[in-house]
Backbone as a chain_set.jsonl record, in Angstrom:
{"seq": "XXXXXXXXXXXXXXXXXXXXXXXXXXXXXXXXXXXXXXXXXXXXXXXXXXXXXXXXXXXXXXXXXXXXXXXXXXXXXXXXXXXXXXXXXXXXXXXXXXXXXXXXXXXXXXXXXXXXXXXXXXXXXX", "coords": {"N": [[15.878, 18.277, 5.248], [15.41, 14.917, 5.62], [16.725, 11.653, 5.534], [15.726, 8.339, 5.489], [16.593, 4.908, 6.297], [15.677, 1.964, 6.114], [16.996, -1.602, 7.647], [17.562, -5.118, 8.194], [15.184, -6.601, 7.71], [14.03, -9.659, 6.384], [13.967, -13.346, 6.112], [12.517, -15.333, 7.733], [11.492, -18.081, 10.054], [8.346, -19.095, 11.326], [7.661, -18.017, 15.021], [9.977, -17.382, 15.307], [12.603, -14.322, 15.405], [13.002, -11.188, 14.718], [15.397, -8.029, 14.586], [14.9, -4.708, 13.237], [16.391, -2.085, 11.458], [16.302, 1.683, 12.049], [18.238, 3.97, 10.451], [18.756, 7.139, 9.796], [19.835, 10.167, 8.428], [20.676, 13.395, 7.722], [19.724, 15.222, 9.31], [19.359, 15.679, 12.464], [17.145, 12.945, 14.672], [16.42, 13.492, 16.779], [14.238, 15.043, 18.151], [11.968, 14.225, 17.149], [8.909, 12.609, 16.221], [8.228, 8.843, 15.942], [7.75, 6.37, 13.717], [6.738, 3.015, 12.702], [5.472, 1.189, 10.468], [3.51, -0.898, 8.009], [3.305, -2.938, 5.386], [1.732, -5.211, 3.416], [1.086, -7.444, 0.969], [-1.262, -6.378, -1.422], [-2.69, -5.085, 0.613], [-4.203, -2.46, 2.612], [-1.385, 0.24, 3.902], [-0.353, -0.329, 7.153], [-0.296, 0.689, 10.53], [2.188, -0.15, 13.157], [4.301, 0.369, 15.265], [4.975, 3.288, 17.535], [7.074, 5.847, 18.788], [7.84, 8.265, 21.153], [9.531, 11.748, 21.374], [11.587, 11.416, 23.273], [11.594, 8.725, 23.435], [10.787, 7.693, 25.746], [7.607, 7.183, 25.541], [5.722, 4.771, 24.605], [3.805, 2.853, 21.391], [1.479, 0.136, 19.967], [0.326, -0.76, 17.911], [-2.903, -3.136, 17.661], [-2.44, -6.117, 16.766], [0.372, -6.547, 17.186], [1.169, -6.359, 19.578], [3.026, -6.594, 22.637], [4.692, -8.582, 21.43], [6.229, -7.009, 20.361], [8.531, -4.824, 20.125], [9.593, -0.892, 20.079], [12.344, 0.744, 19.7], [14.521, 3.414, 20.51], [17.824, 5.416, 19.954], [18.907, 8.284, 20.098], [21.766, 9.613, 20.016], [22.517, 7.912, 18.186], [20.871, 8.297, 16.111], [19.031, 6.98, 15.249], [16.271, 4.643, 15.206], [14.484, 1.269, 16.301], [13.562, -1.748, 15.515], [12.223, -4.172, 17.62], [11.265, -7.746, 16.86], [9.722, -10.423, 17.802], [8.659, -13.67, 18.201], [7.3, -14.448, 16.263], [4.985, -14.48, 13.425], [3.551, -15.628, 10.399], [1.538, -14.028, 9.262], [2.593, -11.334, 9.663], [4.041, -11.13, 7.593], [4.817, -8.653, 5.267], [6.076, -5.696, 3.881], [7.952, -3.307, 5.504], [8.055, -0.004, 7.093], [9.92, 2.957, 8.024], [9.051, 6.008, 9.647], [9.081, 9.395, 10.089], [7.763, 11.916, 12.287], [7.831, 15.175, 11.593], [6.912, 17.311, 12.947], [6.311, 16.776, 15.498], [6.65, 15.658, 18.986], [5.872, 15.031, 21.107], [3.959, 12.048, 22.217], [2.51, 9.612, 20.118], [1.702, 8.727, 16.76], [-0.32, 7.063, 14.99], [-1.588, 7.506, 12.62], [-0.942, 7.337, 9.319], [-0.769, 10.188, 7.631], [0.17, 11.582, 9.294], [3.073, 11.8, 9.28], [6.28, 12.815, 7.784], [8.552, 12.121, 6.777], [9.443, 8.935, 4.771], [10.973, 5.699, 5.044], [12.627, 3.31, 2.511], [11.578, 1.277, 3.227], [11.619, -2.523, 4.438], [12.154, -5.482, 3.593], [9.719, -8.359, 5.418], [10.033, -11.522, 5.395], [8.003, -14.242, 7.207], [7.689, -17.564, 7.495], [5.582, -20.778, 7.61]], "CA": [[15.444, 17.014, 4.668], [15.519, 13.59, 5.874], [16.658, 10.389, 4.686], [15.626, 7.247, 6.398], [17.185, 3.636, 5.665], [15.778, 0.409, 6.735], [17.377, -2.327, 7.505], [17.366, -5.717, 9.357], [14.46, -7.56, 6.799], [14.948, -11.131, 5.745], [13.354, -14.616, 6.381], [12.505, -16.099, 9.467], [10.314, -18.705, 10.455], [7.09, -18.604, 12.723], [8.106, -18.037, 15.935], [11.679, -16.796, 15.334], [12.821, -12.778, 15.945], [14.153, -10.366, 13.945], [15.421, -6.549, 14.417], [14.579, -3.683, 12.703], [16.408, -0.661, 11.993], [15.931, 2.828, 10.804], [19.043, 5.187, 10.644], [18.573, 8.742, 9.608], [21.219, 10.988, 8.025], [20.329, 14.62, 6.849], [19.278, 15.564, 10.845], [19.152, 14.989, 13.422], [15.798, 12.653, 14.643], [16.02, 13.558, 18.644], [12.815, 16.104, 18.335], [10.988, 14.441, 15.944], [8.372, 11.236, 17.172], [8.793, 8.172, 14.935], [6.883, 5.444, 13.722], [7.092, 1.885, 12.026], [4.153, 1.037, 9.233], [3.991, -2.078, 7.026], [2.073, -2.797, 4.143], [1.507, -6.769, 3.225], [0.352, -7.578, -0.716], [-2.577, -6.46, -1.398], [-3.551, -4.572, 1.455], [-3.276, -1.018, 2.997], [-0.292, 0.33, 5.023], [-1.072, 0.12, 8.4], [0.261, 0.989, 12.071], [2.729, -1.162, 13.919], [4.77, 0.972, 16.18], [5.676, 4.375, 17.628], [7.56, 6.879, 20.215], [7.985, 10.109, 21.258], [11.188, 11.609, 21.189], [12.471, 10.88, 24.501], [11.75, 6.993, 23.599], [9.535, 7.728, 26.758], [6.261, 6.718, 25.537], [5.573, 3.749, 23.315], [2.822, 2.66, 21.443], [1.666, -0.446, 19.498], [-0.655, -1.767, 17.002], [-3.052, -4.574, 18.436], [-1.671, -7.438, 16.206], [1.884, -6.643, 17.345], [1.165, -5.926, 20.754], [3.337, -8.115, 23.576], [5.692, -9.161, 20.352], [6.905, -5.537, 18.942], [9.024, -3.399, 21.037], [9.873, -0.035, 19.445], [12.935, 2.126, 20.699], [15.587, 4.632, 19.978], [19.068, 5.992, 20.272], [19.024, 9.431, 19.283], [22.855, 9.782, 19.865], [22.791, 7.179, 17.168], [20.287, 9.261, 15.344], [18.344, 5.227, 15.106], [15.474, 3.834, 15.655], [14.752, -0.039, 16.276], [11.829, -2.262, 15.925], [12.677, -5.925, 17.71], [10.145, -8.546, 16.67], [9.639, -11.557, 18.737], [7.596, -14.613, 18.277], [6.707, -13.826, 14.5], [3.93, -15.431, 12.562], [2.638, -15.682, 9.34], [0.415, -12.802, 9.07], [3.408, -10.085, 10.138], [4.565, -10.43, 5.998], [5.178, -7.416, 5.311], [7.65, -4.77, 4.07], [8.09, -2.273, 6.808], [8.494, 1.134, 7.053], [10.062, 3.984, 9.171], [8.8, 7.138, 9.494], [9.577, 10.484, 10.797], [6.811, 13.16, 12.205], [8.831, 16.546, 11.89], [6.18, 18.287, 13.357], [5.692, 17.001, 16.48], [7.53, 15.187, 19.603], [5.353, 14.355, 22.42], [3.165, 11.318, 22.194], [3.025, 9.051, 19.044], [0.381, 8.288, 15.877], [-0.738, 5.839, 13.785], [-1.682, 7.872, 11.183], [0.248, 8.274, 8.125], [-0.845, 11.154, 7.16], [1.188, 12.75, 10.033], [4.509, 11.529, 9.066], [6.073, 13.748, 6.833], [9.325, 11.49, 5.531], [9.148, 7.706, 5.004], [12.456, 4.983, 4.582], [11.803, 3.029, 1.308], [10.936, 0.018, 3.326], [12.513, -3.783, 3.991], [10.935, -7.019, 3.22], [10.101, -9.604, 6.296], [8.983, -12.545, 5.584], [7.612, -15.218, 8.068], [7.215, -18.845, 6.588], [5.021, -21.627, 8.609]], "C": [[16.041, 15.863, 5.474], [15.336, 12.552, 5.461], [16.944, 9.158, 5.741], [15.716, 6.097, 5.818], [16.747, 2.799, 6.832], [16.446, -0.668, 6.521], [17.229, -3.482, 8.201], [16.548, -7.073, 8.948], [15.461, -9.158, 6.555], [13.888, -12.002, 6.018], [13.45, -15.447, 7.338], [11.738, -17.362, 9.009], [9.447, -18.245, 11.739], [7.844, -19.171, 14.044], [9.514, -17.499, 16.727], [11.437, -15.17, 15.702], [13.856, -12.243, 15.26], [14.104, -8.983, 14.745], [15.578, -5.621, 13.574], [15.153, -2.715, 12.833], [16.329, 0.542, 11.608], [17.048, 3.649, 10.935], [18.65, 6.184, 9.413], [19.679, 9.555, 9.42], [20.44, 13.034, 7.229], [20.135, 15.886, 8.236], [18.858, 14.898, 11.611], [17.359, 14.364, 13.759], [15.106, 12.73, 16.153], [14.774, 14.087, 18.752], [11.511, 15.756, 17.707], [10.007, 12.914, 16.861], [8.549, 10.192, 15.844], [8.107, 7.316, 14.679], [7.07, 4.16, 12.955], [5.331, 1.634, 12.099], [4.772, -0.788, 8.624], [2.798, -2.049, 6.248], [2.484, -4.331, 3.273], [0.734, -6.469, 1.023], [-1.058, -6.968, -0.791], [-3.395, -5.693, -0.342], [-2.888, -3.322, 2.237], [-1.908, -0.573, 4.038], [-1.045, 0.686, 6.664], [0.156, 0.077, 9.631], [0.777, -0.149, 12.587], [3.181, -0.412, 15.201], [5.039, 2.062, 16.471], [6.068, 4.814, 18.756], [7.862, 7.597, 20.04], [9.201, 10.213, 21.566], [12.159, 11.345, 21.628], [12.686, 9.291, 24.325], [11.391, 7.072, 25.158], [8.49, 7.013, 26.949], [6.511, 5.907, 24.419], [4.131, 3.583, 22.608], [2.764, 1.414, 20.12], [0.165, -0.668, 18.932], [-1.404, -3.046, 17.647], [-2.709, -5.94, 18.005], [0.012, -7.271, 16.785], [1.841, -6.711, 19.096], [1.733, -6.803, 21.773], [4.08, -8.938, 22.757], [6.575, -8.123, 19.919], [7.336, -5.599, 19.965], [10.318, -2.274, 19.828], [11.253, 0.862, 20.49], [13.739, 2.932, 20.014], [16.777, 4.937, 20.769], [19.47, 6.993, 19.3], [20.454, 9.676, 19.588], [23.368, 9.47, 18.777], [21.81, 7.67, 15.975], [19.403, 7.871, 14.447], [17.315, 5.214, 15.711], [15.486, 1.889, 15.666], [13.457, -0.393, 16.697], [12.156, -3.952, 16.254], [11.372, -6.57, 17.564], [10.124, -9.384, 17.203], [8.546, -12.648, 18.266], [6.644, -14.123, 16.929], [5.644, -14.832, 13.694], [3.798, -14.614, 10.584], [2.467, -14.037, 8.674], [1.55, -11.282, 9.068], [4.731, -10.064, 8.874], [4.442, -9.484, 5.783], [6.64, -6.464, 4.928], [7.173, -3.754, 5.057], [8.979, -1.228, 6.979], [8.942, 2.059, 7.772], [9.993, 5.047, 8.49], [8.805, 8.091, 10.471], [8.673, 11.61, 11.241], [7.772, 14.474, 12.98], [8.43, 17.904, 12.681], [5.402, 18.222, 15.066], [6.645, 15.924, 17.376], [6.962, 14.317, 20.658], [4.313, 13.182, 21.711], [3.592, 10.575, 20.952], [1.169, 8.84, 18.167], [0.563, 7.222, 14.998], [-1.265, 5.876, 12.879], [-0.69, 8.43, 10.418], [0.324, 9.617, 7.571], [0.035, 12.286, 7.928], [2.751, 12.625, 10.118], [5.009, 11.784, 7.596], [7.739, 13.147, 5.928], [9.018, 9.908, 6.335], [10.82, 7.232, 4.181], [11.495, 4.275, 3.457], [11.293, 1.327, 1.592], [11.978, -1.511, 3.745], [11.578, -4.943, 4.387], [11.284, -7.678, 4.517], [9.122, -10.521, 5.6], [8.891, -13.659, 6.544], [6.836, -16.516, 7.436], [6.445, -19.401, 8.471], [5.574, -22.4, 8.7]], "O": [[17.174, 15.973, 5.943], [14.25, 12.169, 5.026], [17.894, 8.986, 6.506], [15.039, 5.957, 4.799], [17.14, 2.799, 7.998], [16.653, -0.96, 5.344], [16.611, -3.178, 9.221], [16.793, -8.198, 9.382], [16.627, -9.553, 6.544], [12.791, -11.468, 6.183], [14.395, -16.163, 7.669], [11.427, -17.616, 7.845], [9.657, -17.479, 12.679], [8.409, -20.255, 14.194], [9.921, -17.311, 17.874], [10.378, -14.755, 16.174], [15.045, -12.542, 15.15], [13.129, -8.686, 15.435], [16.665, -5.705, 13.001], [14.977, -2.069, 13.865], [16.257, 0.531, 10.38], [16.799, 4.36, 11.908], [18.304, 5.849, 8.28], [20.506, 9.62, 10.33], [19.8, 13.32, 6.217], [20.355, 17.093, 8.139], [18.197, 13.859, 11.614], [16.404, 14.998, 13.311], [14.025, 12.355, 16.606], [14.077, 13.511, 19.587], [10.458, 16.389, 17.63], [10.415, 12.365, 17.884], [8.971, 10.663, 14.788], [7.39, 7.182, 15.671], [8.037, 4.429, 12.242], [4.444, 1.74, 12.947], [5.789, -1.471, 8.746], [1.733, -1.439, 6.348], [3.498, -4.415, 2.58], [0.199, -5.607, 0.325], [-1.893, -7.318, 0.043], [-4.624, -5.658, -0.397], [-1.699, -3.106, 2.471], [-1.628, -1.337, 4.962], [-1.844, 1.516, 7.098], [1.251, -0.479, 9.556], [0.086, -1.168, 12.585], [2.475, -0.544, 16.201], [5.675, 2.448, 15.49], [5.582, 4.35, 19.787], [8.259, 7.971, 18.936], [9.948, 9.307, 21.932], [13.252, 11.092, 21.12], [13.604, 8.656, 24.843], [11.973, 6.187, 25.786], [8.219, 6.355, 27.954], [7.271, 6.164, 23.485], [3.21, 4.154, 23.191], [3.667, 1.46, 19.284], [-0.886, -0.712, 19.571], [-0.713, -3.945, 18.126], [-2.689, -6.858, 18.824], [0.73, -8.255, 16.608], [2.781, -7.267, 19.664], [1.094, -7.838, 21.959], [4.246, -10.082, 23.18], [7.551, -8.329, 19.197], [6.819, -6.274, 20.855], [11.3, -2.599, 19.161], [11.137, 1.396, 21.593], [13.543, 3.092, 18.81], [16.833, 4.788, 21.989], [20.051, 6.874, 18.222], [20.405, 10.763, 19.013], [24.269, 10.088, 18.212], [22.13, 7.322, 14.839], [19.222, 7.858, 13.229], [17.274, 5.753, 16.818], [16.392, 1.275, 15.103], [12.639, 0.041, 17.508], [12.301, -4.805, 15.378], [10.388, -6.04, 18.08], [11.338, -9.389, 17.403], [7.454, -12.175, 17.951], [5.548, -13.57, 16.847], [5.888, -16.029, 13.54], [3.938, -13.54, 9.998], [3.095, -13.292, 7.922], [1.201, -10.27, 8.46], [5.808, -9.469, 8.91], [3.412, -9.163, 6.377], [7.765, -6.486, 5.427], [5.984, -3.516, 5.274], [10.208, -1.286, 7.026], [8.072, 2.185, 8.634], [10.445, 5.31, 7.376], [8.569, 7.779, 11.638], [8.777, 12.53, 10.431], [8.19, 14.699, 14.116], [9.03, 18.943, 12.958], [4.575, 18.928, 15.643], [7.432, 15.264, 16.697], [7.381, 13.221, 21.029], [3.873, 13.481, 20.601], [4.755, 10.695, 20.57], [0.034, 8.818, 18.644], [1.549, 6.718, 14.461], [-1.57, 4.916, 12.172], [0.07, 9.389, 10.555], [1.358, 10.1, 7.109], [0.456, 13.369, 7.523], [3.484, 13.248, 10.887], [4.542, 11.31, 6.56], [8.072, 13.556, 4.815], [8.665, 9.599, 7.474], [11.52, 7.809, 3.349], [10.278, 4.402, 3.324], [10.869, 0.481, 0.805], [13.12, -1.503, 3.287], [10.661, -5.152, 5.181], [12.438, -7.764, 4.937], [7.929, -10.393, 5.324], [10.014, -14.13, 6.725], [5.687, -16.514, 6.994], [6.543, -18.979, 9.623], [5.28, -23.277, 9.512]]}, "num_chains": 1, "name": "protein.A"}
């Protein structure tokens, strides 16, 4: 089992930069690929970021894209999602998640991530 804690949330303004982080306690998360979700009021959880286990390959959501960067320090058994140049629209609590079943490459479907952290609020004022 795996238990994943976000942290990092809070209140910016547009344009400001926060970081994101996910530590993991139960096992290790070196093998596993990883992903960061969010899910705004009212509307479904969707894809922001992911990487494969090496923190090799990245991959991003097209609203985040050229603002996100996703990485890792599996020594630190962490992930990290830095935000940059934040708007509005990128309200959201935000999630990390763990796919236990696979290493190479990364997805953006939930359905393939098999534990989730319980989330941390950003918000971005205008």
């Amino acid at each position: 089992q795996v238990q994943l804690v976000e942290s990092g949330g809070g209140l910016v303004q547009a344009g400001g930069s926060l970081r994101l982080t996910c530590a993991a306690s139960g096992r290790t998360l070196s093998t596993y690929r990883m992903g960061w979700f969010r899910q705004a009021p009212g509307k479904e959880r969707e894809f922001v970021a992911a990487i494969n286990w090496s923190g090799g390959r990245t991959y991003y959501g097209d609203s985040v894209k050229g603002r996100f960067t996703i990485s890792r320090d599996n020594g630190k058994n962490t992930v990290f999602l830095q935000m940059n140049n934040l708007k509005p629209e990128d309200t959201a609590v935000y999630y990390c998640a763990a796919d236990a079943n696979a290493r190479y490459g990364g997805s953006a479907y939930l359905s393939e991530y098999d534990y989730w952290g319980q989330g941390t609020q950003v918000t971005v004022s205008s």
